[in-house]
Coordinates of C-alpha atoms in Angstrom, one line a residue:
M253 CA 9.4 30.2 21.4
L254 CA 9.0 31.9 17.5
N255 CA 13.5 32.0 18.2
Q256 CA 13.9 28.5 18.8
I257 CA 11.9 27.5 16.2
K258 CA 14.0 29.5 13.8
D259 CA 17.4 28.0 16.0
A260 CA 16.0 25.1 14.4
D261 CA 17.3 26.5 11.0
V262 CA 14.7 24.3 8.6
K263 CA 14.8 25.2 5.2
M264 CA 11.1 26.1 2.8
G265 CA 11.2 25.0 0.1
S266 CA 9.6 27.1 -2.7
A267 CA 6.7 25.3 -4.4
Y268 CA 4.5 22.7 -1.5
S269 CA 2.4 23.8 0.8
S270 CA 3.6 22.2 2.9
C271 CA 6.7 20.6 4.8
S272 CA 7.6 18.9 7.7
C273 CA 11.2 18.1 9.5
S274 CA 12.1 16.2 13.0
L275 CA 14.3 17.2 15.8
S276 CA 15.5 14.7 18.8
T277 CA 13.6 12.9 21.2
H278 CA 14.4 15.3 23.8
T279 CA 13.4 18.8 22.7
L280 CA 10.1 17.3 22.6
H281 CA 9.4 18.3 26.7
S282 CA 10.8 21.8 25.1
F283 CA 7.8 22.6 23.1
P284 CA 4.2 22.5 23.7
I285 CA 2.0 22.5 21.0
T286 CA 1.2 25.0 19.7
K287 CA 0.8 27.0 16.5
I288 CA 2.8 30.2 15.6
C289 CA 2.2 32.9 13.3
G290 CA 4.9 34.1 11.0
S291 CA 4.3 36.1 7.9
K292 CA 1.2 36.9 5.8
S293 CA 2.6 34.3 3.4
Q294 CA 4.2 31.0 5.4
S295 CA 2.8 29.7 9.5
I296 CA 4.6 26.9 11.6
L297 CA 2.4 24.6 12.9
V298 CA 4.3 22.1 15.9
L299 CA 3.2 18.4 16.2
P300 CA 4.3 15.7 17.8
L301 CA 4.3 12.8 15.8
N302 CA 5.3 9.7 18.1
R303 CA 7.5 10.3 20.8
S304 CA 10.1 7.6 20.3
H305 CA 11.4 10.5 18.1
G306 CA 10.6 13.5 18.5
I307 CA 8.2 15.9 17.8
R308 CA 7.9 17.3 13.5
Y309 CA 7.5 20.8 12.8
I310 CA 4.7 21.3 9.2
Y311 CA 5.2 24.6 7.4
F312 CA 2.7 25.9 5.2
Q313 CA 2.4 28.6 2.4
K314 CA 0.0 29.8 0.3
P315 CA -0.4 27.9 -2.4
K316 CA 2.6 29.0 -5.9
K317 CA 2.6 27.8 -9.2
I318 CA 3.7 24.4 -9.1
V319 CA 7.4 24.4 -11.1
P320 CA 8.2 20.7 -12.5
H321 CA 11.5 19.2 -11.5
H322 CA 13.6 17.8 -13.7
S323 CA 17.2 17.5 -11.9
F324 CA 15.6 14.3 -10.9
Y325 CA 19.1 12.0 -12.2
S326 CA 22.9 11.2 -10.6
S327 CA 25.0 8.4 -12.1
S328 CA 25.4 6.3 -9.7
L329 CA 26.4 2.6 -8.9
P330 CA 24.9 -0.4 -10.7
V331 CA 21.3 -1.0 -9.0
Q332 CA 21.6 -4.5 -7.1
P333 CA 18.2 -4.6 -4.7
P334 CA 16.6 -7.6 -3.5
R335 CA 15.9 -10.7 -5.9
S336 CA 12.7 -10.0 -5.6
G337 CA 13.4 -6.8 -7.3
T338 CA 16.0 -7.0 -9.1
V339 CA 17.5 -5.0 -12.1
E340 CA 19.7 -5.6 -14.3
E341 CA 23.1 -3.6 -14.2
M342 CA 22.2 -0.6 -14.3
A343 CA 24.7 2.1 -16.5
T344 CA 26.1 5.1 -15.1
Q345 CA 25.6 8.4 -16.7
E346 CA 28.7 9.0 -17.6
E347 CA 29.0 5.2 -19.6
T348 CA 25.9 6.6 -21.4
N349 CA 25.6 10.2 -22.1
I350 CA 22.2 10.1 -21.0
S351 CA 20.6 13.4 -21.1
P352 CA 17.2 12.6 -19.4
T353 CA 14.1 13.5 -20.2
F354 CA 11.6 14.0 -17.3
D355 CA 9.2 16.6 -18.6
Y356 CA 6.5 14.7 -20.8
H357 CA 5.4 17.5 -21.4
G358 CA 7.6 19.0 -23.2
I359 CA 7.5 15.7 -25.6
D360 CA 7.0 16.3 -29.3
Q361 CA 3.1 15.8 -29.6
G362 CA 3.1 13.6 -32.8
L363 CA 6.0 11.3 -30.8
L364 CA 3.6 11.5 -27.8
Q365 CA 0.9 9.7 -30.3
K366 CA 3.6 7.4 -31.7
M367 CA 4.3 6.1 -27.5
A368 CA 1.4 6.0 -26.7
Y369 CA -0.4 3.4 -30.2
D370 CA 2.4 1.0 -29.2
A371 CA 1.4 1.0 -25.8
L372 CA -2.1 0.3 -26.4
V373 CA -0.9 -2.7 -29.3
W374 CA 1.4 -4.2 -26.2
S375 CA -0.8 -3.6 -23.2
S376 CA -3.2 -5.6 -25.5
L377 CA -0.7 -8.8 -27.1
H378 CA 0.6 -9.4 -23.7
G379 CA -2.8 -9.2 -21.7
L380 CA -2.6 -5.8 -19.6
V381 CA -5.7 -5.8 -19.4
I382 CA -9.1 -5.1 -17.1
G383 CA -12.6 -5.4 -17.5
D384 CA -14.6 -2.7 -19.2
K385 CA -17.1 -1.9 -16.3
S386 CA -19.2 -0.2 -19.8
V387 CA -20.2 -4.5 -21.1
E388 CA -22.5 -6.3 -18.4
R389 CA -20.7 -8.8 -18.2
S390 CA -16.5 -8.0 -18.6
G391 CA -16.3 -8.5 -15.2
K392 CA -17.8 -12.1 -14.6
V393 CA -17.1 -13.8 -17.5
P394 CA -13.0 -13.6 -19.1
A395 CA -12.7 -11.9 -22.5
V396 CA -15.3 -10.3 -22.3
G397 CA -15.7 -6.6 -22.5
L398 CA -11.6 -5.7 -22.2
V399 CA -9.9 -2.4 -22.4
H400 CA -5.9 -2.0 -21.6
A401 CA -5.6 -1.3 -17.4
P402 CA -5.0 2.4 -17.0
L403 CA -1.4 3.3 -16.8
A404 CA 1.2 5.9 -17.0
L405 CA 2.7 6.1 -20.3
L406 CA 6.5 6.5 -19.0
P407 CA 8.2 6.0 -15.8
T408 CA 7.7 7.7 -12.3
P409 CA 12.0 9.0 -12.0
F410 CA 11.6 7.9 -7.9
P411 CA 15.1 7.9 -5.7
E412 CA 17.9 5.4 -5.8
S413 CA 18.8 5.4 -2.7
Q414 CA 14.7 5.6 -1.5
W415 CA 14.4 3.2 -3.8
R416 CA 16.6 0.5 -1.8
Q417 CA 15.5 1.8 2.0
A418 CA 12.3 0.3 0.8
C419 CA 12.8 -2.8 0.0
E420 CA 14.8 -3.1 3.1
L421 CA 11.8 -2.1 5.0
A422 CA 9.6 -5.5 3.9
P423 CA 10.9 -8.4 5.4
L424 CA 11.4 -6.5 8.9
F425 CA 7.1 -5.4 7.7
N426 CA 6.2 -8.9 6.7
K427 CA 8.4 -10.2 10.7
L428 CA 6.5 -7.6 12.3
V429 CA 3.0 -8.6 10.5
D430 CA 3.7 -11.8 11.8
Q431 CA 4.6 -10.6 15.3
V432 CA 1.8 -9.1 15.8
S433 CA -0.9 -11.7 15.2
L434 CA 0.5 -14.1 17.7
D435 CA -0.3 -11.8 20.2
G436 CA -4.8 -12.0 20.6
K437 CA -4.5 -10.0 23.4
F438 CA -3.0 -6.5 21.6
L439 CA -5.2 -7.1 18.7
Q440 CA -8.3 -7.2 20.9
D441 CA -7.0 -4.5 23.5
S442 CA -5.5 -1.9 20.4
L443 CA -9.3 -2.7 19.0
S444 CA -11.5 -2.5 21.5
R445 CA -13.0 0.4 21.5
T446 CA -12.7 0.9 17.3
K447 CA -15.8 -2.1 17.6
K448 CA -17.8 0.0 19.5
A449 CA -18.4 2.2 16.8
D450 CA -17.6 0.0 13.3
S451 CA -19.2 -2.7 13.0
F452 CA -17.4 -4.6 10.6
T453 CA -13.9 -4.6 12.4
A454 CA -16.7 -5.7 15.1
R455 CA -17.7 -8.8 12.6
L456 CA -13.8 -9.6 11.3
L457 CA -13.1 -9.5 16.4
D458 CA -16.0 -11.8 16.3
I459 CA -14.5 -14.3 13.9
H460 CA -10.6 -13.2 15.7
S461 CA -12.3 -14.2 19.3
K462 CA -13.9 -16.9 18.4
M463 CA -10.5 -18.6 17.6
L464 CA -8.6 -17.4 20.7
E465 CA -11.0 -19.7 23.1
V466 CA -11.4 -22.5 21.3
N467 CA -7.4 -21.8 21.3
K468 CA -6.9 -22.3 16.7
K469 CA -3.2 -22.5 15.9
E470 CA -2.3 -21.0 12.7
E471 CA 0.8 -22.8 12.9
I472 CA 1.9 -22.6 8.7
R473 CA 1.3 -18.8 7.9
L474 CA 1.5 -17.2 4.5
G475 CA 1.4 -13.6 4.4
L476 CA 1.7 -11.8 0.8
H477 CA 1.2 -8.2 1.8
R478 CA 2.0 -4.7 0.5
S479 CA 3.9 -1.4 2.1
D480 CA 2.9 2.0 0.5
Y481 CA 4.7 4.7 0.7
M482 CA 5.2 8.6 -0.5
L483 CA 8.6 10.5 -0.6
D484 CA 7.6 14.2 1.2
E485 CA 9.3 16.1 -0.8
Q486 CA 10.2 19.3 1.7
T487 CA 12.3 16.2 3.7
K488 CA 13.5 13.5 0.6
S489 CA 11.4 10.8 3.7
L490 CA 10.6 8.1 2.4
L491 CA 6.9 7.7 4.3
Q492 CA 4.4 4.6 5.2
I493 CA 1.0 5.3 3.9
E494 CA -1.0 1.8 4.3
L495 CA 0.2 -1.7 5.3
N496 CA -1.6 -4.1 2.9
T497 CA -1.7 -7.6 4.6
I498 CA -5.6 -8.8 2.8
A499 CA -5.7 -8.4 -1.0
S500 CA -2.3 -6.7 -1.9
S501 CA -3.2 -6.8 -5.7
F502 CA -1.9 -6.4 -8.4
A503 CA 1.1 -8.2 -8.6
G504 CA 1.0 -9.2 -11.9
L505 CA -0.1 -6.0 -14.0
S506 CA 2.5 -4.6 -12.3
C507 CA 5.2 -6.8 -13.6
L508 CA 3.5 -5.3 -17.4
V509 CA 3.7 -2.1 -16.4
T510 CA 7.5 -1.8 -16.3
E511 CA 8.2 -5.2 -19.1
L512 CA 5.4 -2.6 -21.1
H513 CA 8.0 0.8 -20.2
R514 CA 11.1 -1.0 -21.0
N515 CA 10.1 -1.8 -23.8
L516 CA 9.3 1.8 -25.0
L517 CA 12.3 2.8 -24.4
T518 CA 14.1 0.5 -25.7
H519 CA 12.8 2.0 -28.9
Y520 CA 12.5 5.0 -27.8
G521 CA 15.1 5.8 -24.8
E522 CA 17.5 7.7 -27.3
L523 CA 15.1 9.9 -28.4
L524 CA 13.8 10.6 -24.5
G525 CA 17.1 10.6 -23.0
L526 CA 16.0 7.5 -20.3
D527 CA 17.5 3.9 -20.3
S528 CA 15.9 1.4 -20.0
K529 CA 17.9 -0.6 -17.9
R530 CA 16.6 2.6 -15.3
I531 CA 13.8 0.4 -14.4
P532 CA 14.2 -2.2 -11.9
R533 CA 12.4 -5.9 -13.3
N534 CA 9.7 -6.4 -11.0
T535 CA 9.7 -10.0 -10.7
A536 CA 6.0 -9.8 -8.5
S537 CA 3.3 -12.9 -9.9
I538 CA 6.4 -14.6 -9.9
Q539 CA 7.2 -14.0 -6.0
Y540 CA 3.7 -14.2 -5.2
A541 CA 3.3 -17.4 -6.9
E542 CA 6.4 -19.1 -5.9
A543 CA 5.1 -18.4 -2.4
L544 CA 1.8 -19.9 -2.8
A545 CA 2.7 -22.6 -3.8
K546 CA 5.5 -23.6 -1.6
A547 CA 1.9 -22.4 1.2
W548 CA 0.7 -25.4 -0.9
Q549 CA 3.5 -27.6 -0.3
E550 CA 3.9 -27.3 3.2
Y551 CA 0.1 -28.3 3.7
D552 CA 1.7 -31.8 2.1
N553 CA -1.7 -32.4 -0.1
P554 CA -0.6 -33.7 -3.8
R555 CA -4.4 -33.8 -4.2
A556 CA -5.2 -30.4 -2.8
V557 CA -6.4 -27.0 -4.4
L558 CA -5.8 -23.9 -4.1
L559 CA -8.7 -20.9 -3.7
F560 CA -9.1 -18.1 -4.7
V561 CA -11.8 -15.4 -2.5
V562 CA -13.0 -13.6 -5.1
Q563 CA -15.5 -10.9 -5.8
P564 CA -18.8 -12.0 -7.4
E565 CA -17.4 -9.3 -9.8
E566 CA -14.1 -9.1 -10.8
R567 CA -13.0 -7.1 -13.5
N568 CA -9.3 -7.8 -12.4
M569 CA -10.1 -10.7 -12.5
Y570 CA -7.1 -11.3 -15.2
D571 CA -4.4 -10.2 -12.6
Q572 CA -5.5 -13.4 -10.6
H573 CA -5.7 -15.3 -14.0
L574 CA -1.9 -14.5 -13.9
L575 CA -0.9 -16.3 -11.2
S576 CA -3.1 -18.9 -11.7
T577 CA -1.4 -19.3 -14.3
V578 CA 1.8 -19.5 -12.8
L579 CA 0.9 -21.4 -10.0
R580 CA -0.5 -24.0 -12.5
E581 CA 2.9 -24.0 -15.5
S582 CA 5.3 -24.2 -13.2
Y583 CA 3.9 -26.3 -9.6
H584 CA 1.2 -27.4 -11.4
V585 CA -0.8 -26.2 -8.9
A586 CA -4.8 -26.5 -9.1
T587 CA -6.7 -23.5 -9.2
I588 CA -10.1 -22.8 -8.2
R589 CA -12.0 -18.9 -7.0
K590 CA -14.9 -19.2 -5.8
T591 CA -17.2 -15.9 -4.0
L592 CA -17.8 -15.7 -0.1
A593 CA -21.7 -16.3 -1.1
E594 CA -20.8 -19.8 -2.9
I595 CA -18.3 -21.2 -0.6
D596 CA -21.0 -21.3 2.1
Q597 CA -23.1 -23.4 -0.6
D598 CA -20.1 -25.6 -1.5
G599 CA -18.1 -25.6 0.7
E600 CA -18.1 -27.8 4.2
L601 CA -15.5 -28.6 7.4
L602 CA -15.0 -32.3 7.5
P603 CA -14.0 -33.7 10.9
D604 CA -10.2 -33.6 10.1
N605 CA -11.2 -29.8 9.9
T606 CA -10.1 -29.9 6.2
L607 CA -12.8 -27.5 4.4
S608 CA -14.0 -29.2 1.1
V609 CA -15.5 -27.3 -1.9
D610 CA -17.4 -29.4 -4.7
G611 CA -15.9 -32.1 -2.8
Q612 CA -12.4 -31.6 -3.3
A613 CA -9.9 -30.4 0.0
V614 CA -8.1 -27.2 -0.6
A615 CA -4.9 -26.7 1.5
V616 CA -4.5 -22.9 0.9
I617 CA -7.1 -20.2 0.2
Y618 CA -5.9 -17.3 -0.8
F619 CA -8.8 -13.8 -0.1
R620 CA -8.5 -11.5 -3.3
A621 CA -12.6 -10.0 -1.2
G622 CA -12.8 -10.1 2.3
Y623 CA -12.0 -6.7 2.9
T624 CA -14.7 -4.3 2.9
P625 CA -18.3 -4.5 4.3
T626 CA -20.2 -4.7 1.2
D627 CA -17.9 -8.8 0.5
Y628 CA -20.5 -9.3 3.1
P629 CA -24.2 -8.1 2.0
S630 CA -25.3 -11.4 3.7
E631 CA -25.1 -14.1 7.1
S632 CA -24.1 -16.0 4.6
E633 CA -20.3 -14.1 3.8
W634 CA -19.6 -14.3 7.0
R635 CA -20.6 -17.5 7.6
A636 CA -18.6 -18.6 4.6
R637 CA -15.7 -16.2 6.5
L638 CA -16.2 -18.1 9.2
L639 CA -15.8 -20.9 8.2
M640 CA -12.6 -21.0 6.1
E641 CA -10.7 -19.5 10.0
Q642 CA -12.7 -22.6 11.7
S643 CA -10.1 -25.6 9.1
S644 CA -6.9 -26.6 8.6
A645 CA -6.3 -24.9 4.8
I646 CA -3.6 -22.4 5.0
K647 CA -5.6 -18.5 5.2
C648 CA -3.7 -16.0 3.2
P649 CA -4.7 -13.6 5.4
S650 CA -5.6 -16.1 8.5
I651 CA -8.3 -13.4 10.5
S652 CA -5.2 -12.7 12.5
Y653 CA -3.1 -10.9 9.9
H654 CA -5.7 -9.1 8.5
L655 CA -6.3 -7.5 12.2
A656 CA -2.6 -7.1 11.8
G657 CA -2.9 -4.8 8.6
T658 CA -6.6 -2.9 9.8
K659 CA -5.1 1.3 10.4
K660 CA -6.2 1.1 14.2
I661 CA -3.5 -0.9 14.2
Q662 CA -0.8 1.1 12.3
Q663 CA -1.4 3.6 14.4
E664 CA -1.4 1.6 17.5
L665 CA 2.5 0.3 16.4
A666 CA 3.9 4.0 16.0
K667 CA 2.8 4.8 19.8
P668 CA 6.5 4.6 21.9
G669 CA 7.6 1.3 23.4
I670 CA 5.3 -0.9 20.8
L671 CA 7.8 -2.1 18.2
E672 CA 9.9 -3.5 21.7
R673 CA 6.8 -5.6 22.2
F674 CA 7.1 -7.3 19.4
L675 CA 11.5 -7.4 18.0
E676 CA 14.1 -7.2 19.4
N677 CA 16.6 -6.5 16.5
Q678 CA 16.9 -2.6 17.5
D679 CA 18.3 -0.9 14.3
D680 CA 15.1 -3.1 12.9
I681 CA 12.6 -0.8 15.2
A682 CA 14.9 2.0 13.8
K683 CA 14.4 1.2 10.6
L684 CA 11.1 1.2 10.8
R685 CA 10.3 3.5 13.1
E686 CA 12.7 5.8 10.1
C687 CA 9.0 5.4 7.7
F688 CA 6.3 6.1 10.0
A689 CA 4.4 9.3 9.4
G690 CA 2.3 11.3 12.1
L691 CA -0.2 9.0 13.3
W692 CA -2.3 9.7 16.4
S693 CA -5.7 8.8 17.6
L694 CA -9.1 11.0 18.3
D695 CA -8.8 10.3 21.5
D696 CA -6.4 13.1 21.5
S697 CA -7.8 16.2 22.1
D698 CA -4.6 18.0 21.5
I699 CA -4.5 16.5 17.6
A700 CA -8.2 16.8 17.7
R701 CA -7.9 20.9 17.4
K702 CA -5.3 20.9 15.4
A703 CA -6.9 18.9 12.8
I704 CA -9.5 20.9 13.4
E705 CA -7.7 24.3 12.5
W706 CA -5.4 22.7 10.4
P707 CA -7.7 20.8 8.8
K708 CA -5.1 20.7 5.6
L709 CA -2.6 19.0 7.0
F710 CA -4.2 15.6 8.5
V711 CA -6.5 12.8 6.4
M712 CA -8.6 11.6 8.6
K713 CA -9.3 7.6 7.9
P714 CA -12.0 4.9 8.8
Q715 CA -11.1 1.2 8.8
R716 CA -11.1 0.4 5.8
E717 CA -9.6 -0.6 2.4
G718 CA -10.1 -0.3 -1.7
G719 CA -10.3 3.6 -1.8
G720 CA -12.3 6.3 -1.5
N721 CA -12.7 6.1 1.7
N722 CA -10.1 8.7 3.0
I723 CA -11.4 12.2 4.4
Y724 CA -9.2 15.6 4.1
G725 CA -9.5 18.9 3.7
D726 CA -12.4 21.1 5.2
D727 CA -14.3 17.7 5.6
V728 CA -12.1 16.6 8.1
R729 CA -13.0 19.9 10.4
E730 CA -16.4 19.4 9.4
T731 CA -16.4 15.5 10.3
L732 CA -14.4 16.0 13.3
L733 CA -16.7 18.8 14.7
R734 CA -19.7 16.4 14.3
L735 CA -18.1 14.1 16.6
H736 CA -17.5 16.2 19.2
K737 CA -20.9 17.5 19.5
E738 CA -22.1 13.7 19.1
R739 CA -19.6 13.2 21.8
N740 CA -20.6 8.8 21.4
E741 CA -18.1 6.3 20.5
E742 CA -18.2 7.0 16.0
D743 CA -14.7 9.2 17.1
A744 CA -12.5 5.7 17.4
A745 CA -13.4 4.2 13.9
Y746 CA -11.4 7.2 12.8
I747 CA -7.2 7.6 12.8
L748 CA -5.7 10.8 12.1
M749 CA -2.1 11.3 10.1
Q750 CA 0.0 13.5 9.0
R751 CA -0.6 14.5 5.6
I752 CA 2.5 14.0 3.0
F753 CA 3.2 16.2 0.3
P754 CA 5.1 14.8 -2.6
L755 CA 6.8 16.0 -5.8
V756 CA 4.0 17.1 -8.4
K757 CA 5.2 16.2 -11.8
N758 CA 4.5 16.8 -15.4
T759 CA 2.6 13.2 -16.7
V760 CA 1.0 11.6 -19.5
L761 CA -2.2 9.6 -18.3
M762 CA -4.0 6.8 -21.0
R763 CA -7.3 5.4 -19.7
G764 CA -10.4 4.0 -21.9
G765 CA -7.5 4.3 -25.1
C766 CA -7.4 8.1 -24.5
S767 CA -3.9 9.5 -23.4
F768 CA -3.5 13.3 -21.2
K769 CA -1.5 15.2 -20.4
D770 CA -2.1 16.3 -16.3
Q771 CA 0.4 16.8 -13.4
A772 CA 1.0 13.9 -10.9
I773 CA 1.9 12.3 -7.8
S774 CA 2.8 8.9 -7.3
E775 CA 2.6 6.3 -4.2
L776 CA 5.3 3.4 -4.3
G777 CA 3.8 -0.5 -3.0
I778 CA 6.0 -2.8 -2.1
F779 CA 5.2 -6.6 -2.4
G780 CA 6.2 -8.7 0.9
A781 CA 6.1 -12.1 1.3
Y782 CA 6.4 -14.0 4.2
L783 CA 5.5 -18.0 4.9
R784 CA 7.1 -20.2 8.4
N785 CA 5.7 -23.3 9.4
K786 CA 6.2 -23.4 12.8
D787 CA 9.4 -22.3 14.1
K788 CA 10.7 -22.6 10.5
V789 CA 10.8 -18.8 8.3
I790 CA 10.4 -20.6 5.1
M791 CA 10.3 -17.1 3.0
N792 CA 10.2 -14.1 3.7
D793 CA 10.8 -11.8 1.3
Q794 CA 10.3 -8.2 -0.4
S795 CA 8.8 -9.0 -3.6
G796 CA 8.0 -6.6 -6.0
Y797 CA 7.3 -3.1 -6.4
L798 CA 3.6 -1.0 -7.8
M799 CA 3.9 2.5 -9.0
R800 CA 0.7 4.6 -8.6
T801 CA 0.0 7.8 -10.3
K802 CA -2.9 10.0 -9.8
I803 CA -3.4 13.2 -11.0
S804 CA -2.4 15.7 -7.9
S805 CA -6.3 17.6 -7.3
S806 CA -7.3 13.8 -6.5
N807 CA -7.3 12.7 -3.0
E808 CA -8.0 9.3 -2.7
G809 CA -5.5 7.2 -5.1
G810 CA -7.0 3.8 -5.8
V811 CA -6.6 1.6 -8.9
A812 CA -9.7 -0.6 -9.5
A813 CA -11.5 2.2 -7.6
G814 CA -11.0 4.4 -10.8
F815 CA -8.4 7.4 -8.8
A816 CA -5.6 5.8 -10.0
V817 CA -3.0 4.4 -12.8
L818 CA -0.7 1.9 -12.4
D819 CA 3.3 3.1 -13.7
S820 CA 7.3 1.5 -13.3
I821 CA 9.7 3.6 -11.5
Y822 CA 13.4 5.0 -13.0
L823 CA 15.7 5.3 -11.5
T824 CA 17.7 8.4 -10.5

């Protein structure tokens, strides 16, 4: 078998501890799941991925010193992404005679300090801010305790071809979520074991079950999604981390970071060898607001309001207020903000199923809360969630859209033949499968055994959103061994995912008014907006992007959770 592995002609890289590559489907049946030991510095692990597209070898070697890679730039044709990722025509390397410098640690310290100062001024003037957690009322009262959002001082290089791929995937995932949401049996069956192990998912499923029992139809369906990806350095594959269908944040602030970086490169680009036009424009806040406004119009009640469901202490309120401002100024849509507890207290269901809050009819409910168990500290919050689901208001997301974005459903969709249940176009199915990382259920004993033996090649994920929930490294082994020993249903609360190893880059991060150098990795999120009324698809767009960067030693990646900073991309 070792000779067969060698015949695969898979090359090792020098900088990373892990990489992967795929073989054809027929190869799967030729290789048992096994470990093959090589030299003292190199080993090979053979894992079955989604059997619809073969297996993946994961190579790893002893850690070496990371050497930042600088040859990112390629002279390319003008970029023409979808309108939602709009960029003006971009200059080629020959036209600008610019040789980019991405070794941001090599920039003169005086120049870095000047750029950092300008970035802080720009952020303050343009609302690139969050609530300062050290100020008691910063998450409750606007304009109290402001601090700039954590950000990268300069944009992160990203290959243009993978950027285009990510943009093209957004409408496909939008359609997939919609189709999955209509299959109540699939959602209930897929999450049936998880329901026994995870009380939060169980409560969501109970609400979904109640809607199925009364045959509740969501004729008008609105989805504001974000699909998150990492670029595997060794294979250059764009691999999906997760698909967010509820409270996809930073549509507002991500646009401002993009404009900040374009502004900095307009002034300092010649010194850095960087061209501001290589940063794609980001219109996420405008397009998200447009989708919300169009849904409000479809509801067809000009006196109705749009309800933002928010957390009691929301330090990220300005990201949300940016959307409210566009809705008010561009579409004359009134918005109100309520917590789940306030909706339980102030809301009621009228005889015609209209949701009324403070005496105002609600046309659209936009959830920026309700995705984590801590959002439901009492039965009051659960009553509010059920009340909203029973109403005729357009939910973003509905309970079925919410469930369609769970980790378990992500893993189920990666199984052979499952995408064909929801989509017909084979090209679309192939494009989606191409971005799937390895995903497995814990009841796959072979994979569980491999994860115990090689824990650093896997991530354990619970059915949670918001950052800070995943299990990495030796904790994967310990958790799996504990679950195996206890032999209860708790394993159904998790999935296993292939760990992705993106490029580590030198970067300059800013937090709390201070800048610091570090090595970092990045995650690209692509926003998508989907709206349909019965059989008519009104909107299905890629709607801007979110780049998040974190220090390479950090496992988690949430900005709001304090692990990452906001960033933008520089197309190469």
